Coordinates of C-alpha atoms and ligand atoms in Angstrom, one line a residue:
M1 CA 87.9 -151.7 124.2
M2 CA 86.6 -148.8 121.1
I3 CA 84.7 -150.1 118.1
E4 CA 84.2 -148.0 115.3
P5 CA 81.9 -149.6 112.3
T6 CA 83.2 -149.2 108.8
G7 CA 79.7 -147.5 107.8
Q8 CA 79.6 -150.1 105.1
I9 CA 77.2 -153.4 104.8
L10 CA 79.9 -155.1 107.0
G11 CA 83.2 -154.3 108.9
A12 CA 84.1 -152.8 112.3
T13 CA 87.2 -151.4 114.0
V14 CA 88.2 -152.9 117.3
T15 CA 91.0 -151.3 119.2
G16 CA 92.0 -150.7 123.2
I17 CA 92.8 -155.1 123.4
D18 CA 95.7 -157.1 123.4
L19 CA 94.9 -160.0 121.9
S20 CA 98.0 -161.9 122.9
Q21 CA 96.9 -161.7 126.3
S22 CA 93.9 -163.7 128.1
L23 CA 90.5 -162.0 127.4
S24 CA 88.1 -161.8 130.4
Q25 CA 84.6 -163.8 129.6
T26 CA 83.0 -160.1 129.2
D27 CA 85.5 -158.7 126.4
F28 CA 84.9 -162.3 124.5
G29 CA 81.1 -161.7 125.1
T30 CA 81.3 -158.2 123.4
I31 CA 83.5 -159.4 120.9
L32 CA 81.2 -161.9 119.4
Q33 CA 78.3 -159.9 119.8
T34 CA 80.0 -157.6 117.8
L35 CA 81.2 -160.3 115.3
G36 CA 77.5 -160.9 115.4
Q37 CA 76.7 -157.3 114.1
Y38 CA 79.3 -156.6 111.3
G39 CA 80.4 -159.7 110.5
V40 CA 84.0 -158.7 109.9
L41 CA 86.4 -157.5 112.7
R42 CA 89.6 -155.7 112.0
F43 CA 91.6 -155.3 115.7
P44 CA 94.6 -153.1 114.0
R45 CA 98.5 -153.5 115.0
Q46 CA 98.1 -157.0 117.1
M47 CA 101.9 -158.4 117.8
I48 CA 100.7 -161.5 118.1
G49 CA 102.7 -165.2 118.3
A50 CA 101.5 -168.3 116.6
G51 CA 100.6 -169.7 120.1
E52 CA 98.8 -166.9 121.3
L53 CA 96.7 -167.1 118.0
K54 CA 95.7 -170.1 118.6
V55 CA 94.8 -169.3 122.3
F56 CA 92.6 -166.4 120.9
S57 CA 90.9 -168.6 118.1
E58 CA 90.0 -171.4 120.0
R59 CA 88.1 -168.9 122.3
F60 CA 85.4 -169.7 119.3
G61 CA 85.5 -173.1 118.8
P62 CA 88.0 -175.8 117.6
I63 CA 89.9 -175.4 114.7
Q64 CA 90.0 -177.4 112.0
G65 CA 93.6 -179.0 110.8
S66 CA 94.9 -178.9 107.1
V67 CA 93.8 -181.7 104.9
T68 CA 97.3 -182.0 103.6
G69 CA 99.0 -182.0 106.8
K70 CA 100.9 -179.3 104.9
F71 CA 101.8 -175.2 105.4
H72 CA 100.9 -175.0 109.0
D73 CA 103.4 -173.3 111.5
P74 CA 106.3 -175.7 112.2
E75 CA 105.4 -175.6 116.2
V76 CA 101.5 -174.9 116.2
P77 CA 99.7 -177.0 113.6
E78 CA 96.5 -174.8 113.8
V79 CA 97.8 -172.2 112.8
G80 CA 98.2 -172.3 108.9
I81 CA 100.8 -170.4 106.5
L82 CA 98.8 -168.7 103.4
S83 CA 101.9 -167.1 101.8
N84 CA 103.0 -167.1 98.0
I85 CA 106.6 -166.9 99.1
R86 CA 109.5 -169.6 98.4
E87 CA 112.7 -171.0 100.5
N88 CA 114.8 -172.8 98.8
G89 CA 112.8 -173.1 95.8
Q90 CA 110.1 -174.6 97.9
P91 CA 107.1 -172.6 98.7
I92 CA 106.3 -172.4 102.6
G93 CA 102.4 -171.6 102.5
L94 CA 99.7 -172.2 100.3
A95 CA 99.3 -169.9 97.7
D96 CA 96.1 -169.7 96.4
A97 CA 94.1 -170.1 99.5
G98 CA 90.5 -168.7 99.7
Q99 CA 90.6 -167.1 95.9
D100 CA 87.5 -166.7 94.5
W101 CA 83.7 -166.7 96.6
H102 CA 83.2 -169.1 99.1
T103 CA 82.5 -169.9 102.7
D104 CA 84.9 -171.8 104.5
M105 CA 84.2 -175.6 106.0
S106 CA 80.3 -175.2 104.7
Y107 CA 81.6 -178.6 103.3
N108 CA 82.2 -180.2 107.0
Q109 CA 78.9 -181.9 108.8
T110 CA 80.0 -179.1 111.5
I111 CA 80.3 -176.3 109.5
G112 CA 82.6 -173.2 110.1
F113 CA 82.0 -170.0 111.8
V114 CA 85.2 -168.1 112.3
N115 CA 88.2 -167.7 110.5
V116 CA 91.2 -165.6 111.9
L117 CA 93.9 -163.9 110.1
H118 CA 96.7 -162.0 111.2
A119 CA 98.4 -160.2 108.3
V120 CA 102.4 -160.3 108.9
K121 CA 103.7 -159.4 105.0
V122 CA 100.9 -157.1 103.0
P123 CA 101.9 -156.9 99.3
R124 CA 102.3 -153.3 98.4
R125 CA 102.3 -151.9 95.1
N126 CA 103.1 -147.2 94.7
G127 CA 102.4 -147.2 98.6
K128 CA 99.4 -148.8 97.6
A129 CA 98.2 -152.2 99.5
L130 CA 97.3 -155.5 97.2
G131 CA 95.6 -158.7 98.1
S132 CA 92.3 -157.4 99.6
T133 CA 89.6 -160.0 101.1
V134 CA 86.3 -159.2 100.1
F135 CA 83.2 -160.1 101.8
A136 CA 79.5 -160.0 101.3
N137 CA 76.7 -159.8 103.6
M138 CA 74.1 -163.0 103.5
H139 CA 72.2 -161.5 106.5
A140 CA 71.1 -158.7 103.9
A141 CA 71.2 -161.4 100.5
Y142 CA 68.8 -163.4 102.6
E143 CA 66.4 -160.4 103.8
E144 CA 66.2 -158.8 99.7
L145 CA 65.8 -162.5 97.8
D146 CA 62.8 -162.8 95.9
P147 CA 59.8 -163.8 98.7
A148 CA 58.3 -166.1 96.4
L149 CA 61.9 -168.6 95.8
K150 CA 62.1 -167.2 99.9
S151 CA 59.3 -169.3 100.5
R152 CA 59.9 -172.1 98.1
L153 CA 63.5 -172.7 99.4
E154 CA 62.9 -172.7 102.8
G155 CA 63.2 -176.3 104.1
M156 CA 65.1 -177.4 101.0
T157 CA 68.8 -178.2 101.5
A158 CA 72.0 -178.0 100.0
T159 CA 75.0 -180.2 99.4
H160 CA 78.4 -178.5 99.6
D161 CA 81.5 -180.8 98.8
F162 CA 85.0 -179.1 99.4
N163 CA 86.4 -181.2 96.4
K164 CA 84.5 -178.8 94.0
F165 CA 86.7 -175.6 95.1
W166 CA 89.9 -177.7 95.5
E167 CA 89.4 -178.8 91.7
E168 CA 88.5 -175.6 90.5
M169 CA 91.8 -174.1 91.6
L170 CA 93.7 -177.0 90.6
R171 CA 92.2 -175.9 87.0
R172 CA 93.7 -172.2 87.3
P173 CA 97.0 -171.7 84.9
G174 CA 100.1 -172.3 87.4
S175 CA 98.3 -174.1 90.2
T176 CA 100.8 -176.3 92.3
R177 CA 97.6 -178.3 93.9
V178 CA 97.4 -181.9 92.6
P179 CA 94.1 -184.1 93.2
L180 CA 92.9 -184.6 96.5
T181 CA 93.8 -188.4 97.0
P182 CA 91.0 -190.9 98.2
E183 CA 92.3 -190.8 101.7
Q184 CA 92.0 -186.8 101.6
R185 CA 88.8 -187.1 100.4
A186 CA 87.5 -189.3 102.4
K187 CA 88.4 -187.0 105.2
R188 CA 86.5 -184.1 103.6
P189 CA 83.1 -185.7 102.5
P190 CA 80.5 -183.8 100.8
S191 CA 77.6 -182.6 103.8
I192 CA 74.2 -181.3 104.0
H193 CA 73.3 -178.0 105.2
P194 CA 69.9 -176.1 104.5
V195 CA 69.8 -173.5 102.0
F196 CA 68.5 -170.8 104.8
L197 CA 69.9 -170.7 108.6
T198 CA 69.0 -168.7 111.7
H199 CA 72.2 -167.0 112.6
P200 CA 73.3 -168.3 116.0
I201 CA 74.1 -164.6 117.7
T202 CA 71.8 -162.6 115.3
G203 CA 68.5 -164.7 115.5
R204 CA 68.0 -163.7 111.8
R205 CA 67.7 -165.7 109.2
V206 CA 70.9 -166.1 106.3
L207 CA 71.1 -167.4 102.8
Y208 CA 73.6 -169.9 103.2
V209 CA 74.8 -171.5 99.8
N210 CA 78.2 -170.3 98.1
P211 CA 79.9 -170.7 94.9
G212 CA 82.8 -172.1 96.2
Y213 CA 81.1 -175.3 97.3
A214 CA 77.1 -175.7 96.9
M215 CA 76.7 -178.3 94.3
R216 CA 73.0 -179.2 94.3
I217 CA 69.7 -178.2 95.9
N218 CA 68.6 -181.7 96.8
E219 CA 64.8 -181.1 96.5
L220 CA 65.4 -180.1 93.0
D221 CA 65.9 -182.2 89.8
A222 CA 69.2 -181.2 88.4
A223 CA 68.4 -178.9 85.8
E224 CA 66.1 -177.1 88.1
S225 CA 69.2 -176.9 91.0
D226 CA 71.8 -175.7 88.4
R227 CA 69.1 -172.8 87.5
V228 CA 68.4 -171.6 91.2
L229 CA 71.8 -172.1 92.6
K230 CA 73.3 -169.8 89.3
L231 CA 70.0 -167.1 90.5
L232 CA 71.2 -167.7 94.1
F233 CA 75.4 -166.8 93.5
E234 CA 74.3 -164.0 91.4
H235 CA 71.7 -162.8 93.9
Q236 CA 74.4 -163.1 97.1
L237 CA 77.8 -161.5 94.9
Q238 CA 75.6 -158.1 93.8
P239 CA 78.2 -155.6 94.5
R240 CA 76.0 -153.6 97.1
Y241 CA 76.5 -156.5 99.5
Q242 CA 80.3 -156.4 99.5
Y243 CA 82.7 -154.7 101.2
A244 CA 86.4 -155.0 100.8
H245 CA 89.2 -155.3 103.5
E246 CA 92.2 -153.4 102.4
W247 CA 95.2 -154.7 105.0
A248 CA 97.8 -153.4 106.9
E249 CA 100.7 -155.4 108.3
N250 CA 99.6 -156.9 111.6
D251 CA 96.0 -156.8 111.2
L252 CA 94.6 -159.0 113.1
L253 CA 90.6 -159.6 110.9
I254 CA 88.1 -162.3 112.1
W255 CA 84.8 -162.7 110.3
D256 CA 81.7 -165.0 110.5
H257 CA 81.4 -167.4 107.7
I258 CA 77.7 -167.8 108.6
G259 CA 76.5 -164.6 107.9
T260 CA 79.2 -163.7 105.0
L261 CA 81.1 -165.4 101.9
H262 CA 84.6 -163.9 101.3
N263 CA 87.4 -164.1 98.2
A264 CA 90.7 -163.5 98.7
I265 CA 91.6 -161.0 95.3
P266 CA 94.8 -162.4 94.0
D267 CA 96.2 -158.6 92.4
Y268 CA 99.8 -159.5 93.6
T269 CA 102.5 -160.6 91.6
A270 CA 105.4 -163.5 93.0
E271 CA 107.8 -161.2 93.9
E272 CA 104.9 -159.1 95.9
H273 CA 104.9 -161.2 98.9
R274 CA 102.2 -161.8 101.1
L275 CA 102.2 -163.3 104.1
M276 CA 99.1 -164.9 106.7
R277 CA 98.4 -166.9 109.7
R278 CA 95.5 -168.4 109.9
C279 CA 93.4 -170.5 112.0
Q280 CA 90.1 -172.0 110.8
V281 CA 87.3 -171.8 113.5
M282 CA 84.3 -174.8 113.9
A283 CA 80.9 -174.2 114.8
D284 CA 80.6 -176.9 117.3
W285 CA 80.3 -174.2 120.1
I286 CA 78.3 -171.5 118.7
F287 CA 74.9 -173.0 118.2
D288 CA 75.6 -175.0 121.8
P289 CA 72.5 -173.2 123.9
E290 CA 75.2 -173.3 127.0
F291 CA 77.7 -171.8 125.3
L292 CA 76.0 -168.9 124.3
R293 CA 74.3 -168.2 127.5
R294 CA 77.8 -168.5 128.7
S295 CA 79.2 -165.7 126.4
L296 CA 76.1 -163.4 125.7
P297 CA 74.2 -163.2 129.0
Q298 CA 73.0 -159.7 128.0
R299 CA 71.4 -162.0 124.8
A300 CA 69.9 -164.9 126.9
A301 CA 68.5 -162.4 129.7
A302 CA 66.2 -160.3 126.7
Ligands
SIN401 C1 90.8 -167.6 103.4 O1 90.2 -167.6 102.5 O2 90.8 -168.1 104.7 C2 92.2 -166.9 102.6 C3 91.5 -165.1 102.9 C4 92.8 -164.1 102.6 O3 93.9 -164.9 102.5 O4 92.7 -163.3 102.4

């Protein structure tokens, strides 16, 4: 495996490995360590089927299924379809997934760890790829946070709610989303997490709030919580923390949700087709010391 960092605030390209094949424990450990270090990993030219994508994704942890039960691979329901393509007048995928700043699954009791996206179709105009995904580095955002605010917020928690992002997308002109049913809302109840987490791979602190799902800092009154959250959102989205991934077909991208935020840029039209396959992996295992010891023996020995 060859690892080439982008030289930017996040990101590395990994070549010399075929992710459709079963990974050795050593290769998996290298990928995990590299993911912690660079946050976003691009594996170019990966020819991988839906079943193989699921097998690769499940090395990181259990996969979260879709809340609506729609837009997944017909044979492999763990593999979601993100697309603006319509066939016979019907959308074949979720057309507006992730189109604002957020961290997947911060709304769950067990938070998200990794997203795995495989680019099947990338929109292009005049030869330029559209529909980039932009990431922000939350290790850096934590490190550069005002020390007084850092010590004030230490030990505080935030409530995250899946419905916040859903409703925001629904209000956008042309949205095809419908309000979540009470049953769907019950499947995604709000959850509470510390404002700062210790990253399980790097052992460093990260800022763990995001504009998509964080609703409230629980230890502050409502007005102060709104003020502080606004400040944190502005801080964490400063351009100097951001890295944009420009897609190519058959890129397989994995990113670490604990240490990054992301935003899918909708700068393409309905006629410019984008099609991604996605697995959303939860953080059940990455916080488990035994999983870490097995996967990163060099880290355990250090
Ligand atoms: C997501 O938020 O998981 C989707 C990102 C993308 O489609 O670029």
